[in-house]
Short mmCIF file of C-alpha atoms in Angstrom, two decimals:
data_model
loop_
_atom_site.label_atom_id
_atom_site.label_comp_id
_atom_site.label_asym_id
_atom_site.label_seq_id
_atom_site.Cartn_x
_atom_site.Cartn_y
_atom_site.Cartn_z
CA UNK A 1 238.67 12.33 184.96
CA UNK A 2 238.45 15.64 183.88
CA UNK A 3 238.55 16.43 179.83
CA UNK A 4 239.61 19.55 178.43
CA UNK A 5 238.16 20.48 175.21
CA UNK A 6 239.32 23.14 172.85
CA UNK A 7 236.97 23.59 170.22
CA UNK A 8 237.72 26.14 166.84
CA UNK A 9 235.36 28.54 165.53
CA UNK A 10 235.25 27.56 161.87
CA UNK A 11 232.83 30.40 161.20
CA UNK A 12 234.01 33.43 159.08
CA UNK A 13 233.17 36.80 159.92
CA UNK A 14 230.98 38.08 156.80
CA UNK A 15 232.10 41.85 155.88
CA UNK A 16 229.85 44.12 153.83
CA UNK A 17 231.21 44.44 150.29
CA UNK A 18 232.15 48.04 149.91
CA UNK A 19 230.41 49.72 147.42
CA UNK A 20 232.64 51.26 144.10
CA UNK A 21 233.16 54.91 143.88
CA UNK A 22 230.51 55.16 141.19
CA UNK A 23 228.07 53.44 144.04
CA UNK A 24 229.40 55.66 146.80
CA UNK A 25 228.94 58.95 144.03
CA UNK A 26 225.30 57.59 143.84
CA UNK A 27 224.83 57.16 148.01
CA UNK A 28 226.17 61.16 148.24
CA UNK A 29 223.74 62.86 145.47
CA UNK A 30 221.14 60.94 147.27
CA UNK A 31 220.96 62.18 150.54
CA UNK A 32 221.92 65.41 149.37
CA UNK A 33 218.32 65.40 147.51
CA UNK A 34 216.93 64.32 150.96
CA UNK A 35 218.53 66.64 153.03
CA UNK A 36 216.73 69.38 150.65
CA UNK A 37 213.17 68.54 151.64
CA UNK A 38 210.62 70.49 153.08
CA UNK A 39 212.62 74.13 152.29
CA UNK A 40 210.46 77.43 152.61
CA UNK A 41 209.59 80.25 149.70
CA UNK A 42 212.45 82.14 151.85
CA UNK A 43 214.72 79.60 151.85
CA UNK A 44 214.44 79.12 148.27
CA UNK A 45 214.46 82.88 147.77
CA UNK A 46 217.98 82.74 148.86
CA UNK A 47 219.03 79.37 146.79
CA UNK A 48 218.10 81.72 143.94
CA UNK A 49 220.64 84.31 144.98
CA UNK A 50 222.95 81.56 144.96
CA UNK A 51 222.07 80.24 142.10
CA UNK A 52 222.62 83.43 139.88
CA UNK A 53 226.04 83.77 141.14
CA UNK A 54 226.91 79.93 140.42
CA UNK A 55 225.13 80.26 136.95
CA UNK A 56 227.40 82.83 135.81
CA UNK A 57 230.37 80.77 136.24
CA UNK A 58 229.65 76.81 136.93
CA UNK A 59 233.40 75.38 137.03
CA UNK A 60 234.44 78.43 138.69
CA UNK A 61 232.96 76.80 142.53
CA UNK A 62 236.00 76.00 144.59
CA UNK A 63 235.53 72.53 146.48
CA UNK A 64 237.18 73.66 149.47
CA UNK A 65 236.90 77.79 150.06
CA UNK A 66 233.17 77.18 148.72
CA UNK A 67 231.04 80.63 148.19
CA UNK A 68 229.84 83.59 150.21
CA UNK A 69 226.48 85.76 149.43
CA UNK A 70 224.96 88.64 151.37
CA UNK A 71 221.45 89.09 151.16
CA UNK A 72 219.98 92.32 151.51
CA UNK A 73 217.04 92.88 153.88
CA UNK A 74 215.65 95.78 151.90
CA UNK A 75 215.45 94.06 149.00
CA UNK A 76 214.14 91.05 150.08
CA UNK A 77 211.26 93.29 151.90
CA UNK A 78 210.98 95.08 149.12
CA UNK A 79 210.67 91.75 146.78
CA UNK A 80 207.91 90.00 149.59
CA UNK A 81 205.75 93.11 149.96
CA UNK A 82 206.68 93.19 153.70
CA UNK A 83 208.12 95.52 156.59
CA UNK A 84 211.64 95.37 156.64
CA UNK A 85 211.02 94.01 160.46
CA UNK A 86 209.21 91.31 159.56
CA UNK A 87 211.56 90.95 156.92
CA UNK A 88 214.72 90.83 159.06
CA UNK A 89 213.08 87.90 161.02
CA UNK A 90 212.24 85.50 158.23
CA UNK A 91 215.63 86.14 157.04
CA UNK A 92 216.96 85.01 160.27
CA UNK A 93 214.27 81.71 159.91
CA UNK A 94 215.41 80.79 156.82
CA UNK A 95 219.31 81.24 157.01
CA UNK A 96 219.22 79.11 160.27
CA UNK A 97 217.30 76.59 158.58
CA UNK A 98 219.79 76.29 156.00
CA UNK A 99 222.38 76.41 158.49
CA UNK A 100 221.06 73.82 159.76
CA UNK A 101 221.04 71.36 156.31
CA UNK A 102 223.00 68.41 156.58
CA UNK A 103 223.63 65.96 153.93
CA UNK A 104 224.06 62.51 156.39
CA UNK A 105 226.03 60.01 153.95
CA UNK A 106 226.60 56.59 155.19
CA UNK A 107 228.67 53.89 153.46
CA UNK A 108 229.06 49.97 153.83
CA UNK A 109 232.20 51.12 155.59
CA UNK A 110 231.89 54.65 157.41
CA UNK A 111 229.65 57.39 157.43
CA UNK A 112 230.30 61.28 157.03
CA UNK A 113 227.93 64.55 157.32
CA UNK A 114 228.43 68.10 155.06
CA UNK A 115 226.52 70.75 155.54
CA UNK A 116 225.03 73.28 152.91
CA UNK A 117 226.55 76.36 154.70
CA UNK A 118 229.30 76.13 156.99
CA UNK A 119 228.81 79.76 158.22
CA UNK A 120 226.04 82.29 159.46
CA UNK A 121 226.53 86.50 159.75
CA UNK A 122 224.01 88.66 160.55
CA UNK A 123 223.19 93.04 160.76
CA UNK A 124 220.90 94.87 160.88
CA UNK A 125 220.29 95.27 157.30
CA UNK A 126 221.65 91.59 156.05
CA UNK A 127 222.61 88.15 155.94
CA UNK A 128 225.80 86.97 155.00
CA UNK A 129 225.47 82.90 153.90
CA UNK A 130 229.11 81.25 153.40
CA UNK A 131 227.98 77.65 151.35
CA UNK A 132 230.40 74.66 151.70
CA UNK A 133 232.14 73.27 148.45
CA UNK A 134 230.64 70.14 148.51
CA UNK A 135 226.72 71.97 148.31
CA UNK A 136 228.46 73.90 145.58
CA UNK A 137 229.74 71.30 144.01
CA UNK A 138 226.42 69.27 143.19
CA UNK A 139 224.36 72.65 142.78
CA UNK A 140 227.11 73.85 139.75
CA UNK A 141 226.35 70.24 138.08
CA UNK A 142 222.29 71.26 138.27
CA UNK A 143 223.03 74.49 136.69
CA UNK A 144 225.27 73.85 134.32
CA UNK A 145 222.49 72.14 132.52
CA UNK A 146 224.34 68.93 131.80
CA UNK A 147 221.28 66.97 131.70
CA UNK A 148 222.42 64.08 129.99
CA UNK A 149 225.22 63.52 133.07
CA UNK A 150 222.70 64.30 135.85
CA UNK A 151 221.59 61.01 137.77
CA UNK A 152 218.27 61.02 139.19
CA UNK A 153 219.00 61.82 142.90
CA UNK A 154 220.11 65.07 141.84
CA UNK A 155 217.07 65.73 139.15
CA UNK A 156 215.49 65.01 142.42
CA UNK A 157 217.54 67.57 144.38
CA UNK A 158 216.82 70.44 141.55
CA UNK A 159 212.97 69.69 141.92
CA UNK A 160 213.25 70.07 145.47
CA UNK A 161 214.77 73.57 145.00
CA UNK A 162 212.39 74.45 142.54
CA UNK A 163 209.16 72.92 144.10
CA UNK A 164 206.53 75.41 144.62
CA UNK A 165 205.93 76.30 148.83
CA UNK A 166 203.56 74.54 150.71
CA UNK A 167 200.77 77.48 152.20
CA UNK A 168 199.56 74.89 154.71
CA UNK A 169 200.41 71.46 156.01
CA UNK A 170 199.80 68.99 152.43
CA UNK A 171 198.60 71.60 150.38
CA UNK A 172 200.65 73.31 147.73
CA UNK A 173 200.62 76.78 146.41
CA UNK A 174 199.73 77.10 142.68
CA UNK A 175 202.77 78.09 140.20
CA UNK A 176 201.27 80.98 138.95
CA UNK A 177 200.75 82.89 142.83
CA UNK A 178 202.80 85.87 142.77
CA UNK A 179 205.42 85.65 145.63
CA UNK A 180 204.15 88.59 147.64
CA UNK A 181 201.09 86.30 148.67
CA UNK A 182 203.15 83.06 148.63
CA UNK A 183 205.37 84.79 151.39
CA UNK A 184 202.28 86.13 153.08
CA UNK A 185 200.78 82.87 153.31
CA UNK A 186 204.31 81.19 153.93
CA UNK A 187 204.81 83.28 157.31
CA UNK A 188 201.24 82.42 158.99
CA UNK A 189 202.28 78.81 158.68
CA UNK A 190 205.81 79.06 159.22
CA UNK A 191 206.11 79.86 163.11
CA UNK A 192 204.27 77.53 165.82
CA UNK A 193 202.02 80.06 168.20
CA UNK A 194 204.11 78.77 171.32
CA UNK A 195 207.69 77.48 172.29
CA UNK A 196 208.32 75.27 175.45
CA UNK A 197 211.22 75.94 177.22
CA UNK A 198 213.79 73.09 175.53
CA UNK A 199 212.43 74.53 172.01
CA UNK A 200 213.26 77.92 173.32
CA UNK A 201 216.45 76.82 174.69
CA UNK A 202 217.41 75.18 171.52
CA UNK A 203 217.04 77.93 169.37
CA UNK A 204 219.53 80.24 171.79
CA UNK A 205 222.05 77.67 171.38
CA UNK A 206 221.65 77.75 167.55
CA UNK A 207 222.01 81.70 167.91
CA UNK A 208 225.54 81.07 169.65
CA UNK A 209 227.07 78.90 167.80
CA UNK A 210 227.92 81.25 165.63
CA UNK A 211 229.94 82.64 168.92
CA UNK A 212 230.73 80.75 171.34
CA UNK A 213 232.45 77.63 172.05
CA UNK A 214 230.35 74.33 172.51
CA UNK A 215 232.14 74.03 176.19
CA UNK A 216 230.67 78.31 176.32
CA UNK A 217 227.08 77.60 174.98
CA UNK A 218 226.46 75.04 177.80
CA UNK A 219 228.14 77.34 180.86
CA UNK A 220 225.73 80.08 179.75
CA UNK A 221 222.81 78.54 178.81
CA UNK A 222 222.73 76.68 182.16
CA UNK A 223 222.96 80.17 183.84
CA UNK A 224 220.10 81.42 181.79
CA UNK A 225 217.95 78.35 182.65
CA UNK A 226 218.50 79.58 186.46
CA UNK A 227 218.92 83.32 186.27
CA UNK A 228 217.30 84.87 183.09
CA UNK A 229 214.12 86.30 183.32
CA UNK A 230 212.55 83.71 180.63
CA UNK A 231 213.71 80.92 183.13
CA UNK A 232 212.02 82.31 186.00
CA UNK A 233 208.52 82.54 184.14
CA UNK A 234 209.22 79.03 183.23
CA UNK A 235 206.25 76.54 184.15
CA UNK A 236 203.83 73.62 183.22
CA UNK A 237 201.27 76.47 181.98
CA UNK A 238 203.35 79.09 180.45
CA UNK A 239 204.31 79.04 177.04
CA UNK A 240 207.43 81.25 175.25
CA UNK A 241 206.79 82.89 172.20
CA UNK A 242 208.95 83.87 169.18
CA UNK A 243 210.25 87.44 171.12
CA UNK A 244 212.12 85.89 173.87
CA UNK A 245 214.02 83.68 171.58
CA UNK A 246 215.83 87.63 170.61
CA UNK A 247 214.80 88.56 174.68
CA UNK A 248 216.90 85.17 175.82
CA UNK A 249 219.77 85.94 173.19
CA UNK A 250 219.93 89.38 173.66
CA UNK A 251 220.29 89.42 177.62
CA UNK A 252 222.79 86.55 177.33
CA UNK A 253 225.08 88.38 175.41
CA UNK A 254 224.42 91.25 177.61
CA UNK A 255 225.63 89.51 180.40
CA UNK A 256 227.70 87.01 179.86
CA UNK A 257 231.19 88.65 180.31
CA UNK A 258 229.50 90.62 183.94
CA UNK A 259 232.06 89.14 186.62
CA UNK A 260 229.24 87.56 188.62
CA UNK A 261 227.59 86.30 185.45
CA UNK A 262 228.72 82.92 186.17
CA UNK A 263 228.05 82.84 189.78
CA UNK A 264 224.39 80.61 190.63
#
């Protein structure tokens, strides 16, 4: 005789408690201080532009239009004791680095990502840097000076913008060096001697995002790995340098809208 047997799961599923908006307030200034880790003497050159607009009027930050700066490459040569050349590229470093800050917050319930600048323009002679409202937003609390409201993450986040550069790999540059030789040292550590070919090709596609279309990047960065004169010097014993990340770019957008561009 056969015996059928039903049986009932008497076991609950156990759900995370979700954390009060006070807890979830706490969880968002805290990974924007870790998101700000590790930032360059340029990159903090430009915070400081930032900051001297935000300091002159705190609850004037919109959350949502969030604020645009244009940094001179002139005067930041001028303030680094450098060519404006050399000046133009660590411009372009540090505003893609900061492009490229995102504050990862994750919740009992969900998870969400900001950035600190939603958009990147470049010329000849400067760098435009649009900064999100929710960046804004925590950087106005730091400099209004409201010390007795600030919680710790974001005491945290204000030493990280404040932190002295690192010269070389764990050592740190004393307060009192004068930012010409902080810069100086700052760009001899700053750039690896040799890209491979996904590093290379992963900085292009940074460069045209600004541009193009996701869908776009990936049709035209799979005919440069085939066609482009950086591919075809591509091999197990030949390393790219820092020029034909601009060589890649520049013949890209060169010949992208050729009719036989797209044709392998």
């Amino acid at each position: 005789m056969q015996i059928d047997v039903i049986e009932r799961d008497d076991s609950m599923e156990v759900l995370p408690p979700e954390e009060t908006e006070q807890e979830r307030e706490q969880i968002r200034q805290q990974a924007l201080a870790d998101s700000a880790r590790g930032m360059s003497i340029d990159e903090r050159y430009i915070l400081r532009r930032l900051v001297s607009v935000v300091s002159q009027d705190p609850a004037g930050t919109h959350p949502h239009l969030g604020t645009l700066i244009t940094i001179p490459v002139a005067e930041f040569a001028a303030r680094t004791g450098i060519t404006p050349k050399v000046a133009h590229r660590r411009l372009d470093v540090a505003t893609n680095s900061l492009f490229g800050r995102i504050v990862s917050i994750r919740f009992s319930d969900r998870g969400t990502d900001f950035c600190w600048v939603t958009k990147v323009g470049s010329a000849e002679d400067f760098f435009d840097l649009q900064f999100s409202g929710f960046f804004l937003k925590y950087l106005a609390q730091v400099v209004g000076g409201v010390n007795a409201d600030i919680s710790k993450a974001l005491v945290s986040f204000a030493d990280a913008l404040n932190e002295p550069a690192a010269a070389a790999r764990g050592a740190k540059v004393p307060a009192d060096l004068s930012i010409v030789l902080i810069s100086r040292l700052q760009a001899r550590g700053k750039r690896p001697k040799s890209l491979k070919w996904h590093q290379l090709d992963g900085r292009v596609r940074k460069r045209l995002k600004r541009l193009l279309t996701p869908d776009e990047i990936e049709d035209v960065m799979q005919v440069a790995g085939d066609k482009s004169p950086q591919a075809r010097l591509r091999g197990r014993y030949y390393d790219y340098s820092h020029r034909d990340i601009a060589d890649l770019y520049d013949w890209i957008m060169g010949n992208k809208d050729k009719p036989d561009f797209m044709e392998f």
